[in-house]
CSV table of C-alpha atoms in Angstrom, one decimal:
chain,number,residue,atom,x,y,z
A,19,UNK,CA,25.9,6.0,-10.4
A,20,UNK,CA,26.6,2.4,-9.1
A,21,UNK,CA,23.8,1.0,-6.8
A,22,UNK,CA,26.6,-0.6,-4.8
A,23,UNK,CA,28.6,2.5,-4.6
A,24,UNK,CA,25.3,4.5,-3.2
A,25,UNK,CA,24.6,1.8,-1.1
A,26,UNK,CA,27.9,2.0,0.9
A,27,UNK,CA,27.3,5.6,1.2
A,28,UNK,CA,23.9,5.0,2.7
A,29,UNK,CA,25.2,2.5,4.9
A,30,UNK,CA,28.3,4.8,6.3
A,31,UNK,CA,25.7,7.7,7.2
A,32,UNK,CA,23.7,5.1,9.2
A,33,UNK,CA,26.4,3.8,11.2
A,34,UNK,CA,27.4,7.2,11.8
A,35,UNK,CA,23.8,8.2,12.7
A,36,UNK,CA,23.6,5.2,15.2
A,37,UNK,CA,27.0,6.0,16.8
A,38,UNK,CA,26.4,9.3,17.7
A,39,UNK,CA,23.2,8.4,19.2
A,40,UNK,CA,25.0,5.6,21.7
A,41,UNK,CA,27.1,8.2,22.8
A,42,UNK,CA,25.0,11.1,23.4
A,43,UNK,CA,23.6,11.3,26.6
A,44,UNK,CA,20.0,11.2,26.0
A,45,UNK,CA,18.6,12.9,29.8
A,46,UNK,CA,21.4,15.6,29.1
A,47,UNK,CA,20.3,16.5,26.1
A,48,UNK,CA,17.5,15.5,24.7
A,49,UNK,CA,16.7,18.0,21.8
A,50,UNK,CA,20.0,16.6,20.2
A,51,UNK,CA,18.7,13.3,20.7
A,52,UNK,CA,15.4,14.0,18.7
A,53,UNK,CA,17.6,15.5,15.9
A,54,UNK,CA,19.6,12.1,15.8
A,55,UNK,CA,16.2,10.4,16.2
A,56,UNK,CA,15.4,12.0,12.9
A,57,UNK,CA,18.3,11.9,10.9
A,58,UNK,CA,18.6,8.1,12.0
A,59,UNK,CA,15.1,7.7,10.2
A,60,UNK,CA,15.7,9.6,7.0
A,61,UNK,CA,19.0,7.5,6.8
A,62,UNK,CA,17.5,4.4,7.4
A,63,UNK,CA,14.5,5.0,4.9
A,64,UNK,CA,17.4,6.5,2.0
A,65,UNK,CA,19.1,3.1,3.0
A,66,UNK,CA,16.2,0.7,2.1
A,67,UNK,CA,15.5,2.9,-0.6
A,68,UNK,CA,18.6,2.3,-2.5
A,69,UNK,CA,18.6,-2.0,-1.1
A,70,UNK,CA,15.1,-1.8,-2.6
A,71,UNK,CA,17.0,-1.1,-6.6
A,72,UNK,CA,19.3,-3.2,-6.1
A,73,UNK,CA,17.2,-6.1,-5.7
A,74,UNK,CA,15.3,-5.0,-8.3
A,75,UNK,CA,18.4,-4.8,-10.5
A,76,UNK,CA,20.0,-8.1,-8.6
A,77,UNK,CA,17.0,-10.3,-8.4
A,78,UNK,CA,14.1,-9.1,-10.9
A,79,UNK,CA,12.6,-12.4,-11.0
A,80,UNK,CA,13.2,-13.8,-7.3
A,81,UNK,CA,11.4,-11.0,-5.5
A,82,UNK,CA,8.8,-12.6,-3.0
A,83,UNK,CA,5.5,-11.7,-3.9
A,84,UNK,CA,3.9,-8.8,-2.3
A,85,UNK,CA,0.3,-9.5,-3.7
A,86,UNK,CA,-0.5,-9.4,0.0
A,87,UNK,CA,-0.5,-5.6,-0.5
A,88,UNK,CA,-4.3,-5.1,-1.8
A,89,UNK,CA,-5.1,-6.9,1.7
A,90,UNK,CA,-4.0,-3.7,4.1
A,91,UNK,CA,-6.2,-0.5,4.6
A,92,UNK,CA,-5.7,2.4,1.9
A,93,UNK,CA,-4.0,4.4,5.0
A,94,UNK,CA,-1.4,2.1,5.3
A,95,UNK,CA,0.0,2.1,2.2
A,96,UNK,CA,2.8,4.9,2.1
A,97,UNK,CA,5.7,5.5,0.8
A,98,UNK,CA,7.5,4.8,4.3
A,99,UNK,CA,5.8,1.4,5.1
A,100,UNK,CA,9.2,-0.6,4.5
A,101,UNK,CA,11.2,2.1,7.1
A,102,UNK,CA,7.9,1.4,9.5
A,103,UNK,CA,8.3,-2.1,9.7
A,104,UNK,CA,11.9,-1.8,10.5
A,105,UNK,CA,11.5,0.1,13.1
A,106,UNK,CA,8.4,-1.5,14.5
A,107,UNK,CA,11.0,-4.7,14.3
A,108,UNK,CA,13.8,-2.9,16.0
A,109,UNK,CA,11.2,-1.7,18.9
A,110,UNK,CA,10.2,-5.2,19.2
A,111,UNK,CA,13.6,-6.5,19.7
A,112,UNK,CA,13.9,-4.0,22.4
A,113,UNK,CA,11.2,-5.1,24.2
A,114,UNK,CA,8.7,-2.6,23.0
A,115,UNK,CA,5.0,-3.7,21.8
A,116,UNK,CA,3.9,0.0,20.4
A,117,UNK,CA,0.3,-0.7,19.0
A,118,UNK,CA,0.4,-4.3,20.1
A,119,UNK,CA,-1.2,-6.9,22.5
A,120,UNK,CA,2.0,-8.2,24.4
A,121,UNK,CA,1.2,-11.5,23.0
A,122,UNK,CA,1.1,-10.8,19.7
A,123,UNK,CA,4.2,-8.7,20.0
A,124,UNK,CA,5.9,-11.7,22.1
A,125,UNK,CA,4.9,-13.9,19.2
A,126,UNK,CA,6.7,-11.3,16.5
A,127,UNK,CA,9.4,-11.2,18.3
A,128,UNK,CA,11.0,-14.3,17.0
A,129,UNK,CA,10.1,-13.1,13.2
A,130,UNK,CA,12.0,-9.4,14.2
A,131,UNK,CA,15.2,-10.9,15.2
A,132,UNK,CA,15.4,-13.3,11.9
A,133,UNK,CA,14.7,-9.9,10.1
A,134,UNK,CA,17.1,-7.8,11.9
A,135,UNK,CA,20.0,-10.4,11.9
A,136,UNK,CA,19.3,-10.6,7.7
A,137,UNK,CA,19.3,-6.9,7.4
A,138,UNK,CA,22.8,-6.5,9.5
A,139,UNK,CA,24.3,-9.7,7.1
A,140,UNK,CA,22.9,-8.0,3.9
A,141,UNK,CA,24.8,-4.8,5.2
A,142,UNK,CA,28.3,-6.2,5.6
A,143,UNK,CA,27.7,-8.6,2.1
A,144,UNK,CA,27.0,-5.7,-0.1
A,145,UNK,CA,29.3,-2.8,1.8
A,146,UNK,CA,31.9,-5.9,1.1
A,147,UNK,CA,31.2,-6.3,-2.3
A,148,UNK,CA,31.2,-2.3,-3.0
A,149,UNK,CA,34.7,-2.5,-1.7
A,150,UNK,CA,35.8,-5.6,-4.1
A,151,UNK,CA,33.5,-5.5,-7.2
A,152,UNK,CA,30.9,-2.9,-7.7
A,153,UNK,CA,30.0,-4.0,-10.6
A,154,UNK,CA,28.9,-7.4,-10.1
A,155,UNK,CA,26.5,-9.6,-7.8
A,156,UNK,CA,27.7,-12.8,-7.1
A,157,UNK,CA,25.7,-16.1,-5.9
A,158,UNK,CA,26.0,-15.5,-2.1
A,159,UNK,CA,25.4,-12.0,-2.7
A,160,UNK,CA,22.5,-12.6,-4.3
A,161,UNK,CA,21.5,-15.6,-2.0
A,162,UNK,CA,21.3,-13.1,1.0
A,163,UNK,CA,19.5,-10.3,-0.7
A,164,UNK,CA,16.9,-13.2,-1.6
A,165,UNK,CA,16.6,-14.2,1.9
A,166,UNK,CA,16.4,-10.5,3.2
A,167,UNK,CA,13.8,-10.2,0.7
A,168,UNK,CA,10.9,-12.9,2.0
A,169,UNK,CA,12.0,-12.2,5.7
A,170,UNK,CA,10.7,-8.7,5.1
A,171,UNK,CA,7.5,-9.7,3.4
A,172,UNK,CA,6.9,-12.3,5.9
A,173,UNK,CA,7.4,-9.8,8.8
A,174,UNK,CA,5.2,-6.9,7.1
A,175,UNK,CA,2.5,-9.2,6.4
A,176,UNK,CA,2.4,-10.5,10.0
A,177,UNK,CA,3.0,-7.4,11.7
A,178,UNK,CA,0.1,-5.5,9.8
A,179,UNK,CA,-2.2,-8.6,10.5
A,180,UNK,CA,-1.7,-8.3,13.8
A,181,UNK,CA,-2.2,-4.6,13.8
A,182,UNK,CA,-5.3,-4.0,11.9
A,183,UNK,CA,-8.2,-6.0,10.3
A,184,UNK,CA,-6.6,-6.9,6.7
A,185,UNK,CA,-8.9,-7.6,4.0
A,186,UNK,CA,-10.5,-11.1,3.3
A,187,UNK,CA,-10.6,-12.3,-0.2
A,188,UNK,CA,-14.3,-11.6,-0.9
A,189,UNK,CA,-13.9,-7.8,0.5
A,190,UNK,CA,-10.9,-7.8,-2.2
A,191,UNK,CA,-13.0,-9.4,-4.9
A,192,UNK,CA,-16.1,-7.0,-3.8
A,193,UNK,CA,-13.5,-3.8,-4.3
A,194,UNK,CA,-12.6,-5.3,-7.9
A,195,UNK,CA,-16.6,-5.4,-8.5
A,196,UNK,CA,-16.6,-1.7,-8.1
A,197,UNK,CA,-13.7,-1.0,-10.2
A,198,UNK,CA,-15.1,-2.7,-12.9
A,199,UNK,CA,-17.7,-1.2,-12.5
A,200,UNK,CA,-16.6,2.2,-12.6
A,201,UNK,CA,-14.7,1.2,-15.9
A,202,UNK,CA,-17.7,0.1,-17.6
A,203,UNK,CA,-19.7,3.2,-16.4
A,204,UNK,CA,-16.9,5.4,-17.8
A,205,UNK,CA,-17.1,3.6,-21.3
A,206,UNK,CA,-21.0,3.8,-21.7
A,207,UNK,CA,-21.2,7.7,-20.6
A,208,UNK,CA,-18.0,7.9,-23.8
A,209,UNK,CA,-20.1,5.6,-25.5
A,210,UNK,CA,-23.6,7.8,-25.1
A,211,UNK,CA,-21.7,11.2,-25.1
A,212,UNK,CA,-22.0,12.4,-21.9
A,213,UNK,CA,-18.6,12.7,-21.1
A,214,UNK,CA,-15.6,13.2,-23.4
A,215,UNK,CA,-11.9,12.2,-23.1
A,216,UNK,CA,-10.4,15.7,-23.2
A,217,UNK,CA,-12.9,15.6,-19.5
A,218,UNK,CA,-10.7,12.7,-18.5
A,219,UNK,CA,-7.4,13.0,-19.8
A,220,UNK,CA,-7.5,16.5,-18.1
A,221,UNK,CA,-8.7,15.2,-14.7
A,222,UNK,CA,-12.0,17.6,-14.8
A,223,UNK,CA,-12.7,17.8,-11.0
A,224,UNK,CA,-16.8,17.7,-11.8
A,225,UNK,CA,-15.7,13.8,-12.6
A,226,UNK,CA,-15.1,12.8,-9.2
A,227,UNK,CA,-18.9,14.1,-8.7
A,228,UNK,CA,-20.3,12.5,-11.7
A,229,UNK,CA,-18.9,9.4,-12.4
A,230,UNK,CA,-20.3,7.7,-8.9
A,231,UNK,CA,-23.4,9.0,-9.6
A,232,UNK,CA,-23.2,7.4,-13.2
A,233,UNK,CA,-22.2,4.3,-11.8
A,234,UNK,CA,-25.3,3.7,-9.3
A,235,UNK,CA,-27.4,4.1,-12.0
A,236,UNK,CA,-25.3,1.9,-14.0
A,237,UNK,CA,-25.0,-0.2,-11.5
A,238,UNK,CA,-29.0,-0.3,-10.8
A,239,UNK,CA,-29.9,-0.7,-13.9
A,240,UNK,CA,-27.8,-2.1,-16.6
A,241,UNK,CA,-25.6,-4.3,-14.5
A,242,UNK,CA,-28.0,-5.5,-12.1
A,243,UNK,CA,-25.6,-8.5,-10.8
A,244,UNK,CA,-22.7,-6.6,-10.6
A,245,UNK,CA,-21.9,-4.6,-7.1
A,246,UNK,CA,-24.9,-2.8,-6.3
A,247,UNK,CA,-27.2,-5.9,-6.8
A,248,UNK,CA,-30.0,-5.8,-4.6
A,249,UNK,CA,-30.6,-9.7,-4.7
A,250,UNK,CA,-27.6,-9.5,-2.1
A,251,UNK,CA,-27.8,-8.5,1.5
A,252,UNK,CA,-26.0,-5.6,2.8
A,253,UNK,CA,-23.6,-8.2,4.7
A,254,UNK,CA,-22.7,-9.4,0.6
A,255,UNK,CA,-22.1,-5.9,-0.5
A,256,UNK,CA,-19.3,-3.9,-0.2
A,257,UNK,CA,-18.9,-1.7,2.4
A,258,UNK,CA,-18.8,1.4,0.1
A,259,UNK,CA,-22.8,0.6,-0.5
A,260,UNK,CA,-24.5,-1.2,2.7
A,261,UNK,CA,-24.9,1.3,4.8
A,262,UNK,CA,-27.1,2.6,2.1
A,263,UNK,CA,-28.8,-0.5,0.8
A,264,UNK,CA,-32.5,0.9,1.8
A,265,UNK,CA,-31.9,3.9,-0.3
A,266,UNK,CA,-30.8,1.9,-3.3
A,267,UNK,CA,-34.0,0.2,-3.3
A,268,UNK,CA,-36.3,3.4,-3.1
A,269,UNK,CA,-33.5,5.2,-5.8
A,270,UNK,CA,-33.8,1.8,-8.0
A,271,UNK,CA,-37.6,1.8,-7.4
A,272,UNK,CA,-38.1,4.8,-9.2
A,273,UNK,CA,-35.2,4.5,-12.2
A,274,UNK,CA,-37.7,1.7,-13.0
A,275,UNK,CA,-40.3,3.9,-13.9
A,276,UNK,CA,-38.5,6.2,-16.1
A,277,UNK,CA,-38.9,5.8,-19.8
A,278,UNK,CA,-35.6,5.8,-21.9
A,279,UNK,CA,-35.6,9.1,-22.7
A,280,UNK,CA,-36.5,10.4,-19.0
A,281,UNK,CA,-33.0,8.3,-18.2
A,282,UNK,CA,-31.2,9.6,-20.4
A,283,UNK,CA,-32.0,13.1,-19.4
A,284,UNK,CA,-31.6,12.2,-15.7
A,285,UNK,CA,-27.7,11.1,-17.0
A,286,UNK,CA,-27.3,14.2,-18.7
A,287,UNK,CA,-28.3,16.4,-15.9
A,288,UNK,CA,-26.3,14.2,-12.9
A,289,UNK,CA,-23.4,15.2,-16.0
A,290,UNK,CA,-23.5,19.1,-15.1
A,291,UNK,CA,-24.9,19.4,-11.6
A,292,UNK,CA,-22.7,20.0,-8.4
């Protein structure tokens, strides 16, 4: 059950991964070398898995902040994204750009190596340490895991830059909008009685229809200044909403002339149709 103990383990199936790799022939046999390929990145992604619990056991409070995160496309953010950006470093090492501009790759490369060269360290450290006292984390173990740590951030922040268009801070503030507005929309249709919280807590599929249609009338109507304000131009709205920012006018246009009642009926009805 030690973290050190399963990290050494991890580590042995790595090295053993890599080594029969550099001996194998890969024009002689190239199936085998797409089986090694494979078990080289399961082994590698068990690996991090297992150096990602001990830091959060080792250094709880030192971790560098990966607030960055809500900045990268909804794609992007997999399970796998730590074993990506190890291999995207260990391609760039080698010479190889992948989805790059060579400049920008040329410019990572620098970042790749100090990544590498801290993984490698952290490797002998804690296989060291398993060896001698599993039990414990010293200072210099501790001072490397830290290092690893920000090296890793700082390389997956600047390699997904360079990749893809991250998100600015008003796109990240606009997404917030919608989620509060969502919240709010869920809590008045509790409120009024058009949904209930059996609905939710059991995940009733007709929600994913009806609470977006809840919410653009909420957000027309009785939070005019939240997302869906029309005061904005589409540039200032969210993405979600501009390319429809004519038809929020015409669909506000004609909530205005309802009468309470007429709304309320409208909600009810958006409550139950597909």
């Amino acid at each position: 059950p030690r973290l050190l103990s399963q990290f050494f383990f991890a580590d042995e199936r790595v090295t053993r991964v890599v080594a029969e790799i550099n001996g194998l022939d890969a024009e002689l046999d190239p199936q085998q070398y797409l089986v090694l390929l494979n078990q080289l990145h399961v082994s590698q992604a068990h690996l991090l898995a297992v150096l990602e619990r001990i830091m959060d056991e080792c250094i709880p409070t030192q971790r560098h902040s990966r607030d960055y995160l809500v900045k990268f496309p909804e794609e992007l953010l997999v399970d796998n994204l730590g074993n990506h950006m190890l291999f995207a470093a260990e391609c760039l090492l080698a010479g190889t750009f992948l989805e790059l501009e060579e400049s920008d790759g040329a410019e990572l490369r620098p970042q790749a190596r100090n990544l590498l060269c801290s993984l490698e360290l952290v490797r002998t450290v804690l296989r060291e340490q398993s060896l001698s006292q599993p039990n414990s984390y010293p200072e210099p173990v501790r001072a490397v895991l830290i290092q690893f740590d920000r090296l890793f951030a700082e390389f997956e922040l600047s390699y997904v830059s360079s990749l893809v268009a991250v998100k600015s801070p008003d796109e990240i503030y606009r997404q917030q909008e919608i989620i509060v507005l969502f919240c709010e929309t869920v809590d008045r249709a509790l409120h009024l009685g058009y949904l209930t919280q059996e609905m939710i807590d059991g995940y009733e599929p007709l929600l994913m229809f009806t609470i977006p249609r809840l919410a653009i009338i909420s957000g027309l109507l009785i939070y005019p200044e939240g997302p869906l304000s029309l005061e904005r131009s589409p540039e200032e709205m969210s993405r979600v909403f501009s390319p429809f920012y004519n038809l929020l006018k015409k669909i506000r246009d004609l909530l205005r002339v309802l009468s309470a009642e007429e709304l309320c009926m409208l909600e009810r009805s958006l409550c139950t149709a597909e």
